[in-house]
Amino acid sequence: MELDQIILGERDISNFKSTFETKVNQIIRRLNTCESVFEGLMLANKHPKYKWVNEHVFLSLESAVSSLRLLAEGHINAAGNTMRISYEALCMSILLSSPRKLKAGRGKTAKEIDFYSSFMSEDNLAKAHLSIGMVIQNSTALGLVSGNEWLKQAKDFYNGYSHASKMVFSSLTLESGKSIVGGGYNEEKQDIVSQHLEYIDRLAMQMPELIKEIATRNLTLS
């Protein structure tokens, strides 16, 4: 292994681009729409409560862009972990902007909380790693008609990229037995990369309407 070249050398993404150009261009168009909606509807609101809402929407958008770049450079595991942050951040913005109390926890420990107040007091129930599950749990109250299915699928998929799982190892080994070190797109990983692109595309497609819904809530909070 020539680690100096792996770490310091320029990364050629031409093979990734030629393979996924149509799909990537579609995602980029959708992310541009997300950015326009965010800048047009969210940034103009200066309500103190919306500082963290805006921060999380921005983090979701930035993480999706970064994940796409990581995929282009062949960093599959890092891309998955970064997209988990994107989904979590979007869910955090939904929860933080909710005007209603929400169910948190399960079983005997379940209770209703004001999510924004719990977040500001650093309550463990308002931690980011729980946000996707909490949005799914409260999807009806939050007005997410189709939220259960696409968010649950994303949660299940990205859980595999948060730990040293079999899924993580599968992205690092080629059929020849050779290990991938430091990224680099390989055609053998086309199916895995395609899966990742679908989840980025799905979030980019859903985000504009979600941002609009979140921005509308700005008018109702005291």
PDB file of C-alpha atoms in Angstrom:
ATOM      1  CA  MET A   1       0.000   0.000   0.000  1.00  0.00           C
ATOM      2  CA  GLU A   2       1.288   3.414  -0.963  1.00  0.00           C
ATOM      3  CA  LEU A   3      -0.369   5.330   1.810  1.00  0.00           C
ATOM      4  CA  ASP A   4       1.103   8.664   0.770  1.00  0.00           C
ATOM      5  CA  GLN A   5      -0.697   8.421  -2.580  1.00  0.00           C
ATOM      6  CA  ILE A   6      -3.897   7.140  -0.970  1.00  0.00           C
ATOM      7  CA  ILE A   7      -3.966  10.004   1.513  1.00  0.00           C
ATOM      8  CA  LEU A   8      -2.383  12.878  -0.426  1.00  0.00           C
ATOM      9  CA  GLY A   9      -2.914  11.981  -4.080  1.00  0.00           C
ATOM     10  CA  GLU A  10      -5.676  13.457  -6.247  1.00  0.00           C
ATOM     11  CA  ARG A  11      -8.770  11.279  -6.540  1.00  0.00           C
ATOM     12  CA  ASP A  12     -10.066  10.518 -10.044  1.00  0.00           C
ATOM     13  CA  ILE A  13     -13.886  10.253 -10.054  1.00  0.00           C
ATOM     14  CA  SER A  14     -14.315   9.828 -13.827  1.00  0.00           C
ATOM     15  CA  ASN A  15     -15.467   6.178 -13.560  1.00  0.00           C
ATOM     16  CA  PHE A  16     -18.076   7.069 -10.955  1.00  0.00           C
ATOM     17  CA  LYS A  17     -19.262  10.004 -13.043  1.00  0.00           C
ATOM     18  CA  SER A  18     -19.601   8.012 -16.255  1.00  0.00           C
ATOM     19  CA  THR A  19     -21.517   5.236 -14.466  1.00  0.00           C
ATOM     20  CA  PHE A  20     -23.942   7.365 -12.444  1.00  0.00           C
ATOM     21  CA  GLU A  21     -24.014  10.710 -14.261  1.00  0.00           C
ATOM     22  CA  THR A  22     -27.756  10.719 -14.996  1.00  0.00           C
ATOM     23  CA  LYS A  23     -28.731   9.805 -11.446  1.00  0.00           C
ATOM     24  CA  VAL A  24     -26.235  12.174  -9.843  1.00  0.00           C
ATOM     25  CA  ASN A  25     -27.376  15.088 -12.005  1.00  0.00           C
ATOM     26  CA  GLN A  26     -30.956  14.408 -10.928  1.00  0.00           C
ATOM     27  CA  ILE A  27     -29.925  14.459  -7.262  1.00  0.00           C
ATOM     28  CA  ILE A  28     -27.951  17.677  -7.758  1.00  0.00           C
ATOM     29  CA  ARG A  29     -31.000  19.377  -9.310  1.00  0.00           C
ATOM     30  CA  ARG A  30     -33.107  18.316  -6.344  1.00  0.00           C
ATOM     31  CA  LEU A  31     -30.492  19.458  -3.842  1.00  0.00           C
ATOM     32  CA  ASN A  32     -30.364  22.833  -5.598  1.00  0.00           C
ATOM     33  CA  THR A  33     -34.131  23.070  -5.119  1.00  0.00           C
ATOM     34  CA  CYS A  34     -33.682  22.207  -1.439  1.00  0.00           C
ATOM     35  CA  GLU A  35     -31.122  24.977  -1.076  1.00  0.00           C
ATOM     36  CA  SER A  36     -33.370  27.524  -2.779  1.00  0.00           C
ATOM     37  CA  VAL A  37     -36.354  26.646  -0.583  1.00  0.00           C
ATOM     38  CA  PHE A  38     -34.174  26.740   2.544  1.00  0.00           C
ATOM     39  CA  GLU A  39     -32.709  30.143   1.705  1.00  0.00           C
ATOM     40  CA  GLY A  40     -36.072  31.558   0.655  1.00  0.00           C
ATOM     41  CA  LEU A  41     -38.194  30.340   3.563  1.00  0.00           C
ATOM     42  CA  MET A  42     -36.002  29.482   6.530  1.00  0.00           C
ATOM     43  CA  LEU A  43     -33.191  32.007   6.756  1.00  0.00           C
ATOM     44  CA  ALA A  44     -35.527  35.014   6.754  1.00  0.00           C
ATOM     45  CA  ASN A  45     -37.105  33.932  10.028  1.00  0.00           C
ATOM     46  CA  LYS A  46     -35.192  35.331  13.013  1.00  0.00           C
ATOM     47  CA  HIS A  47     -37.345  33.840  15.771  1.00  0.00           C
ATOM     48  CA  PRO A  48     -34.990  32.643  18.564  1.00  0.00           C
ATOM     49  CA  LYS A  49     -36.689  29.239  18.619  1.00  0.00           C
ATOM     50  CA  TYR A  50     -35.713  28.676  15.022  1.00  0.00           C
ATOM     51  CA  LYS A  51     -31.971  29.002  15.384  1.00  0.00           C
ATOM     52  CA  TRP A  52     -31.630  25.260  15.990  1.00  0.00           C
ATOM     53  CA  VAL A  53     -34.332  24.381  13.477  1.00  0.00           C
ATOM     54  CA  ASN A  54     -32.430  26.245  10.765  1.00  0.00           C
ATOM     55  CA  GLU A  55     -29.118  24.750  11.888  1.00  0.00           C
ATOM     56  CA  HIS A  56     -30.474  21.222  11.566  1.00  0.00           C
ATOM     57  CA  VAL A  57     -32.021  21.815   8.138  1.00  0.00           C
ATOM     58  CA  PHE A  58     -28.672  23.211   6.978  1.00  0.00           C
ATOM     59  CA  LEU A  59     -26.834  20.207   8.473  1.00  0.00           C
ATOM     60  CA  SER A  60     -29.180  17.832   6.675  1.00  0.00           C
ATOM     61  CA  LEU A  61     -28.580  19.542   3.343  1.00  0.00           C
ATOM     62  CA  GLU A  62     -24.815  19.859   3.830  1.00  0.00           C
ATOM     63  CA  SER A  63     -24.499  16.217   4.889  1.00  0.00           C
ATOM     64  CA  ALA A  64     -26.388  15.034   1.809  1.00  0.00           C
ATOM     65  CA  VAL A  65     -24.006  17.007  -0.414  1.00  0.00           C
ATOM     66  CA  SER A  66     -20.977  15.681   1.462  1.00  0.00           C
ATOM     67  CA  SER A  67     -22.262  12.113   1.295  1.00  0.00           C
ATOM     68  CA  LEU A  68     -22.648  12.390  -2.467  1.00  0.00           C
ATOM     69  CA  ARG A  69     -19.062  13.614  -2.770  1.00  0.00           C
ATOM     70  CA  LEU A  70     -17.815  10.805  -0.524  1.00  0.00           C
ATOM     71  CA  LEU A  71     -19.569   8.268  -2.747  1.00  0.00           C
ATOM     72  CA  ALA A  72     -17.946   9.807  -5.826  1.00  0.00           C
ATOM     73  CA  GLU A  73     -14.564   9.250  -4.195  1.00  0.00           C
ATOM     74  CA  GLY A  74     -15.415   5.690  -3.191  1.00  0.00           C
ATOM     75  CA  HIS A  75     -15.822   6.239   0.563  1.00  0.00           C
ATOM     76  CA  ILE A  76     -18.929   4.083   0.882  1.00  0.00           C
ATOM     77  CA  ASN A  77     -18.928   3.633   4.656  1.00  0.00           C
ATOM     78  CA  ALA A  78     -18.227   7.288   5.365  1.00  0.00           C
ATOM     79  CA  ALA A  79     -20.957   8.244   2.901  1.00  0.00           C
ATOM     80  CA  GLY A  80     -23.447   6.023   4.733  1.00  0.00           C
ATOM     81  CA  ASN A  81     -22.545   7.448   8.109  1.00  0.00           C
ATOM     82  CA  THR A  82     -22.811  10.996   6.772  1.00  0.00           C
ATOM     83  CA  MET A  83     -26.241  10.331   5.256  1.00  0.00           C
ATOM     84  CA  ARG A  84     -27.451   8.973   8.568  1.00  0.00           C
ATOM     85  CA  ILE A  85     -26.537  12.396   9.998  1.00  0.00           C
ATOM     86  CA  SER A  86     -28.505  14.006   7.162  1.00  0.00           C
ATOM     87  CA  TYR A  87     -31.650  12.000   7.904  1.00  0.00           C
ATOM     88  CA  GLU A  88     -31.279  12.538  11.651  1.00  0.00           C
ATOM     89  CA  ALA A  89     -30.795  16.288  11.233  1.00  0.00           C
ATOM     90  CA  LEU A  90     -33.897  16.574   9.054  1.00  0.00           C
ATOM     91  CA  CYS A  91     -35.907  14.665  11.656  1.00  0.00           C
ATOM     92  CA  MET A  92     -34.514  16.894  14.407  1.00  0.00           C
ATOM     93  CA  SER A  93     -35.760  19.972  12.546  1.00  0.00           C
ATOM     94  CA  ILE A  94     -39.213  18.389  12.238  1.00  0.00           C
ATOM     95  CA  LEU A  95     -39.315  17.586  15.953  1.00  0.00           C
ATOM     96  CA  LEU A  96     -37.898  20.931  17.094  1.00  0.00           C
ATOM     97  CA  SER A  97     -40.515  22.829  15.104  1.00  0.00           C
ATOM     98  CA  SER A  98     -43.485  20.787  16.280  1.00  0.00           C
ATOM     99  CA  PRO A  99     -46.142  22.931  18.015  1.00  0.00           C
ATOM    100  CA  ARG A 100     -47.507  19.824  19.753  1.00  0.00           C
ATOM    101  CA  LYS A 101     -46.217  17.639  22.552  1.00  0.00           C
ATOM    102  CA  LEU A 102     -44.832  14.375  21.251  1.00  0.00           C
ATOM    103  CA  LYS A 103     -44.561  10.817  22.512  1.00  0.00           C
ATOM    104  CA  ALA A 104     -41.073   9.828  23.624  1.00  0.00           C
ATOM    105  CA  GLY A 105     -39.792   6.499  24.870  1.00  0.00           C
ATOM    106  CA  ARG A 106     -41.704   3.234  24.921  1.00  0.00           C
ATOM    107  CA  GLY A 107     -43.425   0.987  27.418  1.00  0.00           C
ATOM    108  CA  LYS A 108     -43.477   2.108  31.036  1.00  0.00           C
ATOM    109  CA  THR A 109     -41.007   4.928  30.359  1.00  0.00           C
ATOM    110  CA  ALA A 110     -43.110   6.504  27.602  1.00  0.00           C
ATOM    111  CA  LYS A 111     -44.242  10.074  28.133  1.00  0.00           C
ATOM    112  CA  GLU A 112     -45.198  13.219  26.245  1.00  0.00           C
ATOM    113  CA  ILE A 113     -42.601  15.978  25.934  1.00  0.00           C
ATOM    114  CA  ASP A 114     -42.193  19.412  24.452  1.00  0.00           C
ATOM    115  CA  PHE A 115     -39.322  18.453  22.181  1.00  0.00           C
ATOM    116  CA  TYR A 116     -37.768  21.906  21.877  1.00  0.00           C
ATOM    117  CA  SER A 117     -37.668  22.368  25.674  1.00  0.00           C
ATOM    118  CA  SER A 118     -36.261  18.868  26.122  1.00  0.00           C
ATOM    119  CA  PHE A 119     -33.597  19.531  23.503  1.00  0.00           C
ATOM    120  CA  MET A 120     -32.550  22.790  25.131  1.00  0.00           C
ATOM    121  CA  SER A 121     -32.303  21.104  28.534  1.00  0.00           C
ATOM    122  CA  GLU A 122     -30.247  18.272  26.971  1.00  0.00           C
ATOM    123  CA  ASP A 123     -32.770  15.611  27.909  1.00  0.00           C
ATOM    124  CA  ASN A 124     -31.639  12.159  26.731  1.00  0.00           C
ATOM    125  CA  LEU A 125     -35.021  11.660  25.053  1.00  0.00           C
ATOM    126  CA  ALA A 126     -34.222  14.518  22.648  1.00  0.00           C
ATOM    127  CA  LYS A 127     -30.905  13.161  21.360  1.00  0.00           C
ATOM    128  CA  ALA A 128     -30.276  13.104  17.616  1.00  0.00           C
ATOM    129  CA  HIS A 129     -29.719   9.346  17.359  1.00  0.00           C
ATOM    130  CA  LEU A 130     -33.331   8.829  18.495  1.00  0.00           C
ATOM    131  CA  SER A 131     -34.840  11.407  16.147  1.00  0.00           C
ATOM    132  CA  ILE A 132     -35.719   9.189  13.181  1.00  0.00           C
ATOM    133  CA  GLY A 133     -37.502   6.672  15.399  1.00  0.00           C
ATOM    134  CA  MET A 134     -39.328   9.456  17.207  1.00  0.00           C
ATOM    135  CA  VAL A 135     -40.572  11.000  13.958  1.00  0.00           C
ATOM    136  CA  ILE A 136     -41.802   7.567  12.859  1.00  0.00           C
ATOM    137  CA  GLN A 137     -43.501   7.070  16.249  1.00  0.00           C
ATOM    138  CA  ASN A 138     -45.223  10.469  15.979  1.00  0.00           C
ATOM    139  CA  SER A 139     -45.763  10.584  12.228  1.00  0.00           C
ATOM    140  CA  THR A 140     -49.531  11.103  12.489  1.00  0.00           C
ATOM    141  CA  ALA A 141     -49.205  13.938  14.998  1.00  0.00           C
ATOM    142  CA  LEU A 142     -46.474  15.509  12.874  1.00  0.00           C
ATOM    143  CA  GLY A 143     -48.570  15.317   9.703  1.00  0.00           C
ATOM    144  CA  LEU A 144     -46.218  12.991   7.821  1.00  0.00           C
ATOM    145  CA  VAL A 145     -48.679  10.953   5.810  1.00  0.00           C
ATOM    146  CA  SER A 146     -46.043   8.803   4.110  1.00  0.00           C
ATOM    147  CA  GLY A 147     -43.293   9.371   6.657  1.00  0.00           C
ATOM    148  CA  ASN A 148     -43.398   5.973   8.310  1.00  0.00           C
ATOM    149  CA  GLU A 149     -42.257   3.912   5.362  1.00  0.00           C
ATOM    150  CA  TRP A 150     -39.458   5.896   3.706  1.00  0.00           C
ATOM    151  CA  LEU A 151     -37.941   7.006   7.006  1.00  0.00           C
ATOM    152  CA  LYS A 152     -38.058   3.487   8.463  1.00  0.00           C
ATOM    153  CA  GLN A 153     -36.334   2.098   5.370  1.00  0.00           C
ATOM    154  CA  ALA A 154     -33.611   4.746   5.631  1.00  0.00           C
ATOM    155  CA  LYS A 155     -33.164   4.113   9.364  1.00  0.00           C
ATOM    156  CA  ASP A 156     -32.773   0.370   8.832  1.00  0.00           C
ATOM    157  CA  PHE A 157     -30.340   0.883   5.942  1.00  0.00           C
ATOM    158  CA  TYR A 158     -28.067   3.416   7.646  1.00  0.00           C
ATOM    159  CA  ASN A 159     -27.961   1.582  10.971  1.00  0.00           C
ATOM    160  CA  GLY A 160     -25.539  -0.765   9.221  1.00  0.00           C
ATOM    161  CA  TYR A 161     -23.102   2.079   8.603  1.00  0.00           C
ATOM    162  CA  SER A 162     -22.961   3.270  12.200  1.00  0.00           C
ATOM    163  CA  HIS A 163     -21.067   0.311  13.635  1.00  0.00           C
ATOM    164  CA  ALA A 164     -18.497  -2.328  12.650  1.00  0.00           C
ATOM    165  CA  SER A 165     -21.167  -4.422  10.930  1.00  0.00           C
ATOM    166  CA  LYS A 166     -21.081  -7.012   8.140  1.00  0.00           C
ATOM    167  CA  MET A 167     -22.438  -4.330   5.833  1.00  0.00           C
ATOM    168  CA  VAL A 168     -19.390  -2.173   6.550  1.00  0.00           C
ATOM    169  CA  PHE A 169     -17.014  -5.018   5.749  1.00  0.00           C
ATOM    170  CA  SER A 170     -18.850  -5.838   2.511  1.00  0.00           C
ATOM    171  CA  SER A 171     -17.939  -2.428   1.101  1.00  0.00           C
ATOM    172  CA  LEU A 172     -14.222  -2.935   1.795  1.00  0.00           C
ATOM    173  CA  THR A 173     -13.559  -6.268   0.095  1.00  0.00           C
ATOM    174  CA  LEU A 174     -13.566  -7.196  -3.598  1.00  0.00           C
ATOM    175  CA  GLU A 175     -14.437 -10.628  -4.989  1.00  0.00           C
ATOM    176  CA  SER A 176     -10.741 -11.221  -5.579  1.00  0.00           C
ATOM    177  CA  GLY A 177     -10.186 -10.892  -1.839  1.00  0.00           C
ATOM    178  CA  LYS A 178      -8.335  -7.622  -2.251  1.00  0.00           C
ATOM    179  CA  SER A 179      -9.222  -4.987   0.328  1.00  0.00           C
ATOM    180  CA  ILE A 180     -10.147  -1.400  -0.503  1.00  0.00           C
ATOM    181  CA  VAL A 181      -8.140   1.149   1.486  1.00  0.00           C
ATOM    182  CA  GLY A 182      -8.880   4.870   1.463  1.00  0.00           C
ATOM    183  CA  GLY A 183     -11.772   4.775  -0.989  1.00  0.00           C
ATOM    184  CA  GLY A 184     -11.697   4.795  -4.779  1.00  0.00           C
ATOM    185  CA  TYR A 185     -14.649   3.754  -6.954  1.00  0.00           C
ATOM    186  CA  ASN A 186     -14.672   0.122  -8.087  1.00  0.00           C
ATOM    187  CA  GLU A 187     -17.170  -1.373 -10.551  1.00  0.00           C
ATOM    188  CA  GLU A 188     -17.746  -4.354  -8.248  1.00  0.00           C
ATOM    189  CA  LYS A 189     -19.414  -1.964  -5.810  1.00  0.00           C
ATOM    190  CA  GLN A 190     -21.852  -0.540  -8.366  1.00  0.00           C
ATOM    191  CA  ASP A 191     -24.912  -2.122  -6.717  1.00  0.00           C
ATOM    192  CA  ILE A 192     -23.975  -0.843  -3.259  1.00  0.00           C
ATOM    193  CA  VAL A 193     -23.324   2.663  -4.573  1.00  0.00           C
ATOM    194  CA  SER A 194     -26.645   2.565  -6.465  1.00  0.00           C
ATOM    195  CA  GLN A 195     -28.449   1.806  -3.195  1.00  0.00           C
ATOM    196  CA  HIS A 196     -26.808   4.762  -1.503  1.00  0.00           C
ATOM    197  CA  LEU A 197     -27.734   7.065  -4.359  1.00  0.00           C
ATOM    198  CA  GLU A 198     -31.371   6.002  -4.114  1.00  0.00           C
ATOM    199  CA  TYR A 199     -31.523   7.011  -0.445  1.00  0.00           C
ATOM    200  CA  ILE A 200     -29.860  10.366  -1.126  1.00  0.00           C
ATOM    201  CA  ASP A 201     -32.274  10.935  -4.003  1.00  0.00           C
ATOM    202  CA  ARG A 202     -35.271  10.052  -1.842  1.00  0.00           C
ATOM    203  CA  LEU A 203     -34.293  12.542   0.839  1.00  0.00           C
ATOM    204  CA  ALA A 204     -33.565  15.264  -1.726  1.00  0.00           C
ATOM    205  CA  MET A 205     -36.986  14.649  -3.282  1.00  0.00           C
ATOM    206  CA  GLN A 206     -38.849  14.858   0.047  1.00  0.00           C
ATOM    207  CA  MET A 207     -36.912  17.730   1.598  1.00  0.00           C
ATOM    208  CA  PRO A 208     -38.390  20.773  -0.223  1.00  0.00           C
ATOM    209  CA  GLU A 209     -41.957  20.030   0.921  1.00  0.00           C
ATOM    210  CA  LEU A 210     -40.760  19.233   4.434  1.00  0.00           C
ATOM    211  CA  ILE A 211     -38.862  22.527   4.613  1.00  0.00           C
ATOM    212  CA  LYS A 212     -41.993  24.361   3.476  1.00  0.00           C
ATOM    213  CA  GLU A 213     -44.014  22.649   6.210  1.00  0.00           C
ATOM    214  CA  ILE A 214     -41.407  23.488   8.842  1.00  0.00           C
ATOM    215  CA  ALA A 215     -41.208  27.103   7.676  1.00  0.00           C
ATOM    216  CA  THR A 216     -45.010  27.464   7.937  1.00  0.00           C
ATOM    217  CA  ARG A 217     -44.828  26.467  11.576  1.00  0.00           C
ATOM    218  CA  ASN A 218     -42.671  29.558  12.218  1.00  0.00           C
ATOM    219  CA  LEU A 219     -45.835  31.652  12.089  1.00  0.00           C
ATOM    220  CA  THR A 220     -47.593  29.726  14.843  1.00  0.00           C
ATOM    221  CA  LEU A 221     -44.952  29.584  17.578  1.00  0.00           C
ATOM    222  CA  SER A 222     -44.882  32.149  20.342  1.00  0.00           C
TER     223      SER A 222
END
